[in-house]
Amino acid sequence: MASHRFSLALTGSLLATLAFTTAVPAQAQTAQAAAVSSAETPKAYKVDAARHIYRVYADKIFKGKLPPLVHAIVVLEVDLDANGQVRDILMIRVPTHAPDVTATVRKMIQAASPLPAPRRLGGTKFTEVWLVDKSGRFQLDTLTEGQL
């Protein structure tokens, strides 16, 4: 019985991950040239970047407060040039139980590039936390609505 529950949980987890990963190609087509950010610090820029990600992936955003336990958490650092093009993505914390979520997050960021151009900063690096629910929807820590 316990292995049956594990199988069902694993299947649910896999389905959620598949729902998350299948969204990338269609969303990538909607990414448009990004605006210029007026942010003067990496912390201020992070808000512009998060808003851009939310616009590109509007249908994948988890609305409202997240449940107490999320499916996956990805912590990463994004390195951008002065035009908002992604130079590098460094994965700092990844969900070992859902490596495909990590790959999908990376692809989503790259597909959303260029991000708003951090011209005042001459390029920038910022850290972001992706909170991914079992449904495959996500929030960024910068713009999160919190948890229940």
Coordinates of N, CA and C in Angstrom, one line a residue:
M1 N 0.8 -1.2 0.0 CA 0.0 0.0 0.0 C 0.9 1.2 0.0
A2 N 1.9 1.2 0.8 CA 2.8 2.4 0.9 C 3.5 2.7 -0.5
S3 N 3.9 1.6 -1.2 CA 4.5 1.8 -2.5 C 3.5 2.3 -3.5
H4 N 2.2 1.9 -3.3 CA 1.2 2.4 -4.2 C 1.0 3.9 -4.0
R5 N 1.0 4.4 -2.8 CA 0.9 5.8 -2.5 C 2.1 6.6 -3.1
F6 N 3.3 6.0 -2.9 CA 4.5 6.6 -3.5 C 4.4 6.7 -5.0
S7 N 3.9 5.7 -5.6 CA 3.7 5.7 -7.1 C 2.7 6.8 -7.5
L8 N 1.6 6.9 -6.7 CA 0.7 8.0 -7.1 C 1.3 9.3 -6.9
A9 N 2.0 9.5 -5.8 CA 2.7 10.8 -5.5 C 3.7 11.1 -6.6
L10 N 4.5 10.1 -7.0 CA 5.4 10.3 -8.0 C 4.8 10.6 -9.4
T11 N 3.7 9.9 -9.7 CA 3.0 10.2 -10.9 C 2.4 11.6 -10.9
G12 N 1.8 12.1 -9.8 CA 1.3 13.4 -9.7 C 2.4 14.4 -9.8
S13 N 3.6 14.2 -9.2 CA 4.7 15.0 -9.4 C 5.2 15.1 -10.8
L14 N 5.3 14.0 -11.5 CA 5.7 13.9 -12.8 C 4.7 14.7 -13.7
L15 N 3.4 14.5 -13.5 CA 2.4 15.3 -14.3 C 2.6 16.8 -14.1
A16 N 2.8 17.2 -12.9 CA 3.0 18.6 -12.6 C 4.2 19.1 -13.3
T17 N 5.3 18.4 -13.3 CA 6.5 18.8 -13.9 C 6.3 18.9 -15.4
L18 N 5.6 17.9 -16.0 CA 5.3 17.9 -17.4 C 4.5 19.1 -17.8
A19 N 3.5 19.5 -17.0 CA 2.7 20.7 -17.3 C 3.6 21.9 -17.3
F20 N 4.5 21.9 -16.4 CA 5.4 23.1 -16.3 C 6.3 23.1 -17.5
T21 N 6.9 22.0 -17.9 CA 7.9 22.0 -19.0 C 7.2 22.2 -20.3
T22 N 6.0 21.8 -20.6 CA 5.4 21.9 -21.9 C 5.1 23.4 -22.2
A23 N 5.1 24.3 -21.3 CA 4.7 25.6 -21.5 C 5.8 26.4 -22.2
V24 N 7.1 26.0 -22.2 CA 8.2 26.8 -22.7 C 8.1 27.2 -24.1
P25 N 8.0 26.3 -25.1 CA 8.0 26.7 -26.5 C 6.9 27.7 -26.9
A26 N 5.7 27.5 -26.4 CA 4.7 28.4 -26.8 C 4.9 29.8 -26.2
Q27 N 5.4 29.8 -25.0 CA 5.6 31.1 -24.3 C 6.8 31.8 -24.9
A28 N 7.8 31.1 -25.3 CA 9.0 31.7 -25.9 C 8.7 32.5 -27.1
Q29 N 7.7 32.1 -27.9 CA 7.3 32.8 -29.1 C 6.7 34.2 -28.8
T30 N 6.2 34.4 -27.6 CA 5.6 35.7 -27.3 C 6.6 36.7 -26.7
A31 N 7.8 36.3 -26.4 CA 8.8 37.2 -25.9 C 9.1 38.3 -26.9
Q32 N 9.0 39.5 -26.5 CA 9.3 40.7 -27.4 C 10.5 41.4 -26.9
A33 N 11.0 42.3 -27.7 CA 12.1 43.1 -27.3 C 11.7 43.8 -26.0
A34 N 12.7 43.7 -25.0 CA 12.4 44.3 -23.7 C 12.7 45.8 -23.7
A35 N 12.1 46.4 -22.7 CA 12.2 47.8 -22.5 C 13.6 48.1 -21.8
V36 N 13.9 49.4 -21.6 CA 15.1 49.8 -20.9 C 14.7 50.0 -19.5
S37 N 15.4 49.4 -18.5 CA 15.2 49.6 -17.1 C 15.8 50.9 -16.6
S38 N 15.2 51.6 -15.7 CA 15.8 52.8 -15.1 C 16.4 52.5 -13.8
A39 N 16.4 51.2 -13.4 CA 17.0 50.8 -12.1 C 18.4 51.2 -12.0
E40 N 18.7 51.7 -10.7 CA 20.1 52.1 -10.5 C 20.9 51.1 -9.6
T41 N 20.2 50.1 -9.1 CA 20.8 49.1 -8.3 C 20.4 47.7 -8.8
P42 N 21.2 46.6 -8.5 CA 20.7 45.3 -8.9 C 19.4 44.9 -8.2
K43 N 19.2 45.3 -7.0 CA 18.0 45.0 -6.2 C 16.8 45.7 -6.9
A44 N 16.9 46.9 -7.3 CA 15.8 47.6 -8.0 C 15.6 46.9 -9.4
Y45 N 16.7 46.5 -10.1 CA 16.5 45.9 -11.4 C 15.8 44.6 -11.3
K46 N 16.0 43.8 -10.2 CA 15.4 42.5 -10.0 C 13.8 42.6 -10.2
V47 N 13.2 43.7 -9.7 CA 11.8 43.9 -9.8 C 11.4 44.0 -11.3
D48 N 12.2 44.8 -12.1 CA 11.9 45.0 -13.5 C 12.0 43.6 -14.2
A49 N 13.0 42.9 -13.9 CA 13.2 41.5 -14.5 C 12.1 40.6 -14.2
A50 N 11.6 40.6 -12.9 CA 10.5 39.7 -12.5 C 9.2 40.1 -13.2
R51 N 9.0 41.4 -13.3 CA 7.8 41.9 -14.1 C 7.8 41.4 -15.5
H52 N 9.0 41.5 -16.1 CA 9.1 41.0 -17.5 C 8.8 39.5 -17.6
I53 N 9.4 38.7 -16.7 CA 9.1 37.3 -16.7 C 7.6 37.0 -16.5
Y54 N 6.9 37.8 -15.6 CA 5.5 37.6 -15.4 C 4.7 38.0 -16.7
R55 N 5.1 39.0 -17.4 CA 4.4 39.4 -18.7 C 4.6 38.3 -19.7
V56 N 5.8 37.7 -19.9 CA 6.1 36.7 -20.9 C 5.3 35.4 -20.6
Y57 N 5.2 35.1 -19.3 CA 4.6 33.8 -18.9 C 3.4 34.0 -18.1
A58 N 2.5 35.0 -18.4 CA 1.4 35.4 -17.7 C 0.4 34.2 -17.4
D59 N 0.3 33.3 -18.3 CA -0.6 32.1 -18.0 C 0.0 31.1 -17.1
K60 N 1.3 31.2 -16.8 CA 1.9 30.2 -15.9 C 2.1 30.7 -14.5
I61 N 1.6 31.9 -14.2 CA 1.8 32.5 -12.9 C 0.8 31.9 -11.9
F62 N 1.2 31.5 -10.7 CA 0.3 31.0 -9.7 C -0.4 32.2 -9.1
K63 N -1.7 32.3 -9.2 CA -2.4 33.4 -8.6 C -2.7 33.2 -7.1
G64 N -2.5 34.2 -6.3 CA -2.8 34.1 -4.9 C -1.7 33.6 -4.1
K65 N -2.0 33.2 -2.9 CA -0.9 32.7 -2.0 C -0.6 31.2 -2.3
L66 N 0.7 30.9 -2.3 CA 1.1 29.6 -2.6 C 0.8 28.7 -1.4
P67 N 0.6 27.4 -1.6 CA 0.4 26.4 -0.5 C 1.6 26.4 0.4
P68 N 1.5 25.9 1.6 CA 2.6 25.8 2.5 C 3.9 25.0 1.9
L69 N 3.6 24.0 1.2 CA 4.7 23.2 0.5 C 4.6 23.4 -1.0
V70 N 5.6 23.9 -1.6 CA 5.6 24.0 -3.0 C 6.4 22.8 -3.6
H71 N 6.1 22.5 -4.9 CA 6.7 21.3 -5.5 C 8.2 21.4 -5.7
A72 N 8.7 22.6 -6.1 CA 10.1 22.8 -6.3 C 10.5 24.2 -6.1
I73 N 11.7 24.4 -5.6 CA 12.3 25.7 -5.4 C 13.7 25.7 -6.2
V74 N 13.8 26.8 -7.0 CA 15.1 26.9 -7.8 C 15.6 28.3 -7.5
V75 N 16.8 28.3 -7.0 CA 17.5 29.6 -6.7 C 18.6 29.7 -7.7
L76 N 18.7 30.9 -8.4 CA 19.6 31.1 -9.4 C 20.1 32.5 -9.5
E77 N 21.3 32.7 -10.1 CA 21.8 34.0 -10.4 C 21.9 34.2 -11.9
V78 N 21.3 35.3 -12.3 CA 21.3 35.6 -13.8 C 22.3 36.8 -14.0
D79 N 23.1 36.6 -15.0 CA 24.1 37.6 -15.4 C 23.7 38.1 -16.8
L80 N 23.5 39.5 -16.8 CA 23.0 40.1 -18.0 C 24.0 41.1 -18.6
D81 N 24.0 41.3 -19.9 CA 24.8 42.4 -20.4 C 24.0 43.7 -20.4
A82 N 24.5 44.8 -20.9 CA 23.8 46.1 -20.8 C 22.6 46.2 -21.7
N83 N 22.4 45.2 -22.6 CA 21.2 45.2 -23.5 C 20.1 44.2 -22.9
G84 N 20.4 43.6 -21.8 CA 19.4 42.7 -21.2 C 19.5 41.3 -21.7
Q85 N 20.6 41.0 -22.5 CA 20.8 39.6 -23.0 C 21.4 38.8 -21.9
V86 N 20.9 37.6 -21.7 CA 21.4 36.7 -20.7 C 22.9 36.2 -21.1
R87 N 23.8 36.5 -20.2 CA 25.2 36.0 -20.5 C 25.4 34.6 -19.8
D88 N 24.8 34.5 -18.6 CA 25.0 33.2 -17.9 C 23.9 33.0 -16.8
I89 N 23.6 31.8 -16.5 CA 22.7 31.5 -15.4 C 23.4 30.5 -14.5
L90 N 23.6 30.9 -13.3 CA 24.2 30.0 -12.3 C 23.2 29.4 -11.4
M91 N 23.0 28.1 -11.4 CA 22.1 27.5 -10.5 C 22.7 27.4 -9.1
I92 N 22.1 28.0 -8.1 CA 22.6 28.0 -6.8 C 21.9 26.9 -5.9
R93 N 20.6 26.7 -6.1 CA 19.9 25.6 -5.4 C 18.9 25.0 -6.4
V94 N 18.9 23.7 -6.5 CA 18.1 23.0 -7.4 C 17.3 21.9 -6.7
P95 N 16.1 21.6 -7.2 CA 15.3 20.5 -6.6 C 15.9 19.1 -7.2
T96 N 16.5 18.4 -6.3 CA 17.0 17.1 -6.8 C 15.9 16.1 -7.2
H97 N 14.7 16.3 -6.6 CA 13.6 15.4 -7.0 C 13.0 15.8 -8.3
A98 N 13.3 17.0 -8.8 CA 12.7 17.4 -10.1 C 13.7 18.2 -10.9
P99 N 14.7 17.5 -11.4 CA 15.7 18.1 -12.2 C 15.2 18.8 -13.5
D100 N 14.1 18.2 -14.0 CA 13.5 18.8 -15.2 C 12.9 20.2 -15.0
V101 N 12.5 20.5 -13.7 CA 12.1 21.8 -13.4 C 13.2 22.8 -13.5
T102 N 14.4 22.4 -13.1 CA 15.6 23.3 -13.2 C 15.9 23.6 -14.6
A103 N 15.9 22.6 -15.5 CA 16.1 22.7 -16.9 C 15.1 23.7 -17.5
T104 N 13.8 23.5 -17.1 CA 12.8 24.3 -17.7 C 12.9 25.8 -17.3
V105 N 13.2 26.0 -16.0 CA 13.4 27.4 -15.6 C 14.6 28.1 -16.4
R106 N 15.6 27.3 -16.6 CA 16.7 27.9 -17.4 C 16.3 28.2 -18.8
K107 N 15.5 27.3 -19.4 CA 15.0 27.6 -20.8 C 14.1 28.7 -20.8
M108 N 13.2 28.9 -19.8 CA 12.3 30.0 -19.7 C 13.0 31.3 -19.6
I109 N 14.0 31.4 -18.8 CA 14.8 32.6 -18.7 C 15.4 33.0 -20.0
Q110 N 16.1 32.0 -20.6 CA 16.7 32.2 -21.9 C 15.7 32.6 -23.0
A111 N 14.5 32.0 -23.0 CA 13.5 32.3 -24.0 C 12.9 33.7 -23.8
A112 N 12.9 34.2 -22.6 CA 12.4 35.5 -22.2 C 13.4 36.6 -22.5
S113 N 14.6 36.3 -22.9 CA 15.7 37.2 -23.2 C 15.4 37.9 -24.5
P114 N 15.6 39.2 -24.7 CA 16.3 40.0 -23.7 C 15.3 40.5 -22.6
L115 N 15.8 40.6 -21.4 CA 15.1 41.2 -20.3 C 15.3 42.7 -20.4
P116 N 14.6 43.5 -19.6 CA 14.8 44.9 -19.7 C 16.3 45.3 -19.6
A117 N 16.7 46.1 -20.5 CA 18.1 46.5 -20.5 C 18.6 47.3 -19.3
P118 N 19.5 46.8 -18.5 CA 20.0 47.5 -17.3 C 21.1 48.5 -17.7
R119 N 20.7 49.4 -18.6 CA 21.7 50.4 -19.1 C 22.5 51.2 -18.1
R120 N 21.7 51.7 -17.1 CA 22.4 52.5 -16.0 C 23.4 51.7 -15.2
L121 N 23.2 50.4 -15.2 CA 24.1 49.5 -14.5 C 25.2 48.9 -15.4
G122 N 25.1 49.1 -16.7 CA 26.1 48.6 -17.7 C 26.1 47.1 -17.6
G123 N 25.0 46.4 -17.4 CA 24.9 45.0 -17.2 C 24.7 44.8 -15.7
T124 N 24.3 43.6 -15.3 CA 24.1 43.3 -13.9 C 23.9 41.8 -13.7
K125 N 24.1 41.5 -12.4 CA 23.8 40.1 -11.9 C 22.7 40.3 -10.8
F126 N 21.8 39.3 -10.8 CA 20.8 39.3 -9.7 C 20.4 37.9 -9.4
T127 N 20.0 37.7 -8.2 CA 19.6 36.4 -7.7 C 18.0 36.4 -7.6
E128 N 17.5 35.2 -8.1 CA 16.0 35.1 -8.0 C 15.7 33.7 -7.5
V129 N 14.5 33.6 -6.9 CA 14.0 32.3 -6.4 C 12.7 32.0 -7.1
W130 N 12.7 30.9 -7.8 CA 11.5 30.4 -8.5 C 10.8 29.4 -7.6
L131 N 9.5 29.7 -7.3 CA 8.7 28.8 -6.4 C 7.6 28.1 -7.3
V132 N 7.8 26.8 -7.6 CA 7.0 26.1 -8.5 C 6.0 25.2 -7.8
D133 N 4.7 25.4 -8.1 CA 3.6 24.6 -7.5 C 3.5 23.3 -8.2
K134 N 2.8 22.3 -7.6 CA 2.5 21.0 -8.2 C 1.7 21.2 -9.5
S135 N 1.0 22.3 -9.7 CA 0.2 22.5 -10.9 C 1.1 22.9 -12.1
G136 N 2.4 23.2 -11.8 CA 3.3 23.7 -12.8 C 3.3 25.2 -12.9
R137 N 2.5 25.9 -12.1 CA 2.5 27.3 -12.1 C 3.5 27.8 -11.1
F138 N 4.0 29.0 -11.3 CA 5.1 29.5 -10.4 C 4.9 30.9 -10.0
Q139 N 5.7 31.3 -9.0 CA 5.8 32.7 -8.6 C 7.3 32.9 -8.4
L140 N 7.7 34.2 -8.6 CA 9.1 34.6 -8.3 C 9.1 35.2 -6.9
D141 N 10.1 34.9 -6.1 CA 10.1 35.5 -4.8 C 10.0 37.0 -4.8
T142 N 10.6 37.6 -5.8 CA 10.5 39.1 -5.9 C 9.1 39.6 -5.9
L143 N 8.2 38.9 -6.5 CA 6.8 39.4 -6.7 C 5.8 38.4 -6.0
T144 N 6.3 37.5 -5.1 CA 5.4 36.5 -4.6 C 4.2 37.2 -3.8
E145 N 3.1 36.5 -3.7 CA 2.0 36.9 -2.9 C 2.0 36.2 -1.6
G146 N 3.1 35.5 -1.3 CA 3.2 34.8 0.0 C 2.7 33.4 0.0
Q147 N 2.7 32.8 1.1 CA 2.2 31.4 1.3 C 1.1 31.3 2.3
L148 N 0.3 30.3 2.2 CA -0.8 30.1 3.2 C -0.2 29.7 4.5

